[in-house]
Coordinates of C-alpha atoms in Angstrom, one line a residue:
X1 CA 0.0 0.0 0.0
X2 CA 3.0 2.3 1.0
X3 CA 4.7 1.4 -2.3
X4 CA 1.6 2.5 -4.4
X5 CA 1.5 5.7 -2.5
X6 CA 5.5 6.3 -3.3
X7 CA 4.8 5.3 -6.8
X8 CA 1.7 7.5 -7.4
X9 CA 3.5 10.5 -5.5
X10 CA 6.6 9.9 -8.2
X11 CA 4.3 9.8 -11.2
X12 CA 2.5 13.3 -9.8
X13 CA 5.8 15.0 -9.3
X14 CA 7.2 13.7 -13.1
X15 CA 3.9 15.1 -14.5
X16 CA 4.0 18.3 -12.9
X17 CA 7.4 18.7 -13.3
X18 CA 6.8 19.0 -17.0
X19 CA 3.7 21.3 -16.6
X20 CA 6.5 23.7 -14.8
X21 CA 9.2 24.1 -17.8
X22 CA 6.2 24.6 -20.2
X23 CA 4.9 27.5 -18.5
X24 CA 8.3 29.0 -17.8
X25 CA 9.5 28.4 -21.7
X26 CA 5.8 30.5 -22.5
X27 CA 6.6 33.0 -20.0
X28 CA 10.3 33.2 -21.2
X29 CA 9.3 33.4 -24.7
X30 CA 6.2 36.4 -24.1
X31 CA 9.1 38.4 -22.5
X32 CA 10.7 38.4 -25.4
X33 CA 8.0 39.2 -27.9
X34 CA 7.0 41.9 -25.7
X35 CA 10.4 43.3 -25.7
X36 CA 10.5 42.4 -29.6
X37 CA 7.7 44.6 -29.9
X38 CA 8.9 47.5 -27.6
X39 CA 12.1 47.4 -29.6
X40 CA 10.4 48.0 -33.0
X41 CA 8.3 50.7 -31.3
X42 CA 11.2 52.9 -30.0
X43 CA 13.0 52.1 -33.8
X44 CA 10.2 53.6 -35.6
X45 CA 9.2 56.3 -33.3
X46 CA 13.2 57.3 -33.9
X47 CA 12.9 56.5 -37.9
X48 CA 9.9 58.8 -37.9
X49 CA 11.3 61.5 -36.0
X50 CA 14.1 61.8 -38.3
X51 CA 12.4 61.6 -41.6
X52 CA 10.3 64.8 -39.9
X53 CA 13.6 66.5 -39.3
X54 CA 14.5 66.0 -42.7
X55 CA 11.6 66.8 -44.7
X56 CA 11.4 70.2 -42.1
X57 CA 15.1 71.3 -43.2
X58 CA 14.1 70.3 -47.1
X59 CA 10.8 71.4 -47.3
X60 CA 10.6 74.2 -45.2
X61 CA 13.7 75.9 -44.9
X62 CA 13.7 78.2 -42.1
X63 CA 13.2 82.1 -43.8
X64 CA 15.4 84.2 -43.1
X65 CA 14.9 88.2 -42.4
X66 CA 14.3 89.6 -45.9
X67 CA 17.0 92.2 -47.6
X68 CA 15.5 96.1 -47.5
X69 CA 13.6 97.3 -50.2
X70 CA 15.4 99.5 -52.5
X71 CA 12.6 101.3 -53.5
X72 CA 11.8 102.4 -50.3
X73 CA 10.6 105.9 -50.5
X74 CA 10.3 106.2 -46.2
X75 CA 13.5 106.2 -45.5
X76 CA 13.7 102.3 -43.9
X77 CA 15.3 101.1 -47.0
X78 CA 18.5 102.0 -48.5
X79 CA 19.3 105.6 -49.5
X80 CA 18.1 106.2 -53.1
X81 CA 20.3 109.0 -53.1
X82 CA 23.4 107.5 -53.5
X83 CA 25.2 107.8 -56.6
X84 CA 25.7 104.5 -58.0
X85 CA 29.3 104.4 -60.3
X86 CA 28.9 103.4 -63.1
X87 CA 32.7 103.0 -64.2
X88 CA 33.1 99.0 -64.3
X89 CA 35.2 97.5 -61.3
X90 CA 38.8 97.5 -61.3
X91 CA 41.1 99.2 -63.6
X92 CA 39.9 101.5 -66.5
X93 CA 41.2 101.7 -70.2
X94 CA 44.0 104.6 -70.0
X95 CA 41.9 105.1 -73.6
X96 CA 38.3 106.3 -74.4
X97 CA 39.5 103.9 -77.5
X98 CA 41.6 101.2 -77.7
X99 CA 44.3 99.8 -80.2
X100 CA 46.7 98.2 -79.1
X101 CA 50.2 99.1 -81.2
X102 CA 52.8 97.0 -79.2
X103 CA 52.3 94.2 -76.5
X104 CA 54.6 93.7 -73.3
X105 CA 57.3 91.3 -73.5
X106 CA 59.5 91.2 -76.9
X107 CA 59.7 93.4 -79.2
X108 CA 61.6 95.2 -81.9
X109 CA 61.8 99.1 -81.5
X110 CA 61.7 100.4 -84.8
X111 CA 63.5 103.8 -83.9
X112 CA 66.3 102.4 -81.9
X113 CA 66.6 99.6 -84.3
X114 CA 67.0 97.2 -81.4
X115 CA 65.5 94.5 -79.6
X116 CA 64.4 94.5 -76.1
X117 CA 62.0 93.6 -73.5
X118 CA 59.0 96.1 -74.3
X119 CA 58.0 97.3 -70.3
X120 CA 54.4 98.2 -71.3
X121 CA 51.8 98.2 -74.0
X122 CA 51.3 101.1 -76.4
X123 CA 48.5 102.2 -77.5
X124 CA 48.1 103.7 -81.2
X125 CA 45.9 107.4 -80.3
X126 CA 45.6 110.5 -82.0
X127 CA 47.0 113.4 -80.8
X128 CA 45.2 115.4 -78.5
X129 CA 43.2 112.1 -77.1
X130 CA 42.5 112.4 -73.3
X131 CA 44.4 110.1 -71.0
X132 CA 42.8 108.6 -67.9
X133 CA 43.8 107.4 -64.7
X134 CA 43.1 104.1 -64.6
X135 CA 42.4 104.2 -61.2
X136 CA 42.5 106.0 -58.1
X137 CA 45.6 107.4 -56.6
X138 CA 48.5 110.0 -55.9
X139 CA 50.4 111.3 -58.9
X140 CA 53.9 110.1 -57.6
X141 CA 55.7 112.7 -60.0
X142 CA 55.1 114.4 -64.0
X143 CA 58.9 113.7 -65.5
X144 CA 60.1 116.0 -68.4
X145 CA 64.0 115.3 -67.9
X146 CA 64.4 112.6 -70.7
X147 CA 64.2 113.6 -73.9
X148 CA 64.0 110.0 -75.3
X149 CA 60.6 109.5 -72.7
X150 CA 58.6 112.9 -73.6
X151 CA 56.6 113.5 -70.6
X152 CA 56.0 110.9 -68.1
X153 CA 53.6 110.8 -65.2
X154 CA 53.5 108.2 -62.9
X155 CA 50.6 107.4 -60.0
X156 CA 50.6 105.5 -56.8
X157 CA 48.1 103.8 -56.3
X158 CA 49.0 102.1 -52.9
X159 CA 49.7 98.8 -52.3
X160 CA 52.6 99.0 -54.1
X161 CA 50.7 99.4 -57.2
X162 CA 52.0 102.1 -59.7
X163 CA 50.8 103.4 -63.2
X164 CA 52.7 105.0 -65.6
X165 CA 52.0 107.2 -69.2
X166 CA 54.3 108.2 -71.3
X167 CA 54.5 110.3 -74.7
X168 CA 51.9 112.7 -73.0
X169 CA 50.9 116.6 -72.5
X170 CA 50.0 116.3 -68.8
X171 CA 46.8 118.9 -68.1
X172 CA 47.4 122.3 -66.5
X173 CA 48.2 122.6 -63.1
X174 CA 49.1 118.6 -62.3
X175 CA 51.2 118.0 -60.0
X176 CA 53.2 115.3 -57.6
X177 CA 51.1 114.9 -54.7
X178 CA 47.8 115.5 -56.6
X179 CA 44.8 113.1 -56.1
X180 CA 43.6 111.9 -58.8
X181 CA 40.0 109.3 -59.8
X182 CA 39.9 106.9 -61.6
X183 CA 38.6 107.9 -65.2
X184 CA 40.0 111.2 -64.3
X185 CA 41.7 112.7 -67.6
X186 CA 45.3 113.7 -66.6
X187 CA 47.1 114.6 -70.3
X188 CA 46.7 114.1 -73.8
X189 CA 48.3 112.1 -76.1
X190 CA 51.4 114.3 -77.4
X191 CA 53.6 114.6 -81.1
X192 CA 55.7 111.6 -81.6
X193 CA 58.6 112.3 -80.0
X194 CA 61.3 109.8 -77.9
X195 CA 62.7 107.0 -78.2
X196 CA 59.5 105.3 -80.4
X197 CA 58.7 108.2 -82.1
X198 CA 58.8 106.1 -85.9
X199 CA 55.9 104.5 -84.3
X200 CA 54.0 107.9 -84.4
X201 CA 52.0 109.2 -81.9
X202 CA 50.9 106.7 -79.1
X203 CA 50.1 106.1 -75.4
X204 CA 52.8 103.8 -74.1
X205 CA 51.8 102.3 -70.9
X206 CA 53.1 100.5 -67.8
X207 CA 52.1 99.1 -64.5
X208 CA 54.3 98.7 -61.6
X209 CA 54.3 96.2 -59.1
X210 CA 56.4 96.5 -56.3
X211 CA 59.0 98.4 -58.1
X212 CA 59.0 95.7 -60.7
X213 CA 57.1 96.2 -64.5
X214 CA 54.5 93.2 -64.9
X215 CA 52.3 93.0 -67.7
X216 CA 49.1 95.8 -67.9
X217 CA 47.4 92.9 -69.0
X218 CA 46.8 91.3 -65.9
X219 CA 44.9 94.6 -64.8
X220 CA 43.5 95.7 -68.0
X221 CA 41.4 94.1 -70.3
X222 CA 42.7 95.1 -73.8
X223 CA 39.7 94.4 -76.1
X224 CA 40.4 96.7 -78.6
X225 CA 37.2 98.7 -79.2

């Protein structure tokens, strides 16, 4: 009778011992679907957040404060006053017209008969034609000395940055130390005369870079017009 007892109370315990793992394996695996499930929550509440971002800064870019009217007539906007310049940015043509006679760099000078590094350009002009500055500045000196230059006037125009004219009739009354504009007429285009005078009368031209010549090219643009 004892036996049966010991033998029923094994069976009991082998069934329910079974009954145990199975509920802890569905327990175990519920966890884990739940946290499955939490996980792609949180990953799509991110991936949507970002995508809003995104289609915010694409979409809708944030304004910005807009520029003053230019018209403005009351006075909030820009001053319609001002005089706008209407010379074109950098460096003007020494030239109302241009025609360019001889380039910088090599070159045969027909009155010396020789053959040399040309230090400018010149420009073919008629005598008389009006000679700009090129740009604003100081007139660094008017040079009559040299016979074989003519006239020569040369303007600072900082920075190291010098211009000079030769074979011209510089206007009345200019001096070293003047200021001058850019556009400003400061001679005329005189007689043949110097050391290029068989090329007849001309404008012959230089720019100065620290104390060195460089090519006016590199300032000017010589579209001959």
């Amino acid at each position: 009778m004892k036996e049966q007892k010991d033998k029923d109370a094994k069976k009991e315990k082998k069934e329910k011992k079974p009954n145990g793992e199975k509920r802890f394996y569905m327990l175990t695996a519920i966890g884990c679907a739940l946290a499955l499930v939490a996980i792609i929550v949180v990953a799509v509440a991110v991936s949507g957040g970002k995508v809003e971002n995104n289609q915010a800064n694409n979409g809708n870019p944030t304004q910005s404060t807009p520029l003053p009217d230019s018209s403005d007539t009351n006075g909030e906007g820009e001053n319609n006053d001002e005089q706008v310049s209407t010379l074109p940015e950098g460096m003007v043509s020494p030239l109302e017209t241009v025609t360019v006679l001889n380039d910088y760099g090599f070159y045969h000078n027909t009155t010396l008969n020789a053959y040399y590094e040309h230090a400018g350009v010149d420009f073919s002009a008629s005598v008389g034609a009006s000679v700009l500055a090129v740009e604003n500045g100081v007139v660094e000196s008017v040079y009559k000395d040299d016979i074989l230059l003519g006239t020569e006037i040369v303007i600072d125009h900082g920075n190291g940055l010098k211009s000079v004219y030769c074979y011209v009739a510089e206007t009345d009354g200019l001096k070293a130390g003047d200021s001058v504009q850019k556009g400003q007429v400061i001679a005329t285009v005189a007689e043949a005369n110097g050391k290029e005078y068989k090329d007849g009368a001309h404008l012959h031209f230089e720019i100065l870079k620290d104390g060195k010549s460089v090519d006016p090219a590199n300032y000017l643009t010589l579209e001959e017009k």
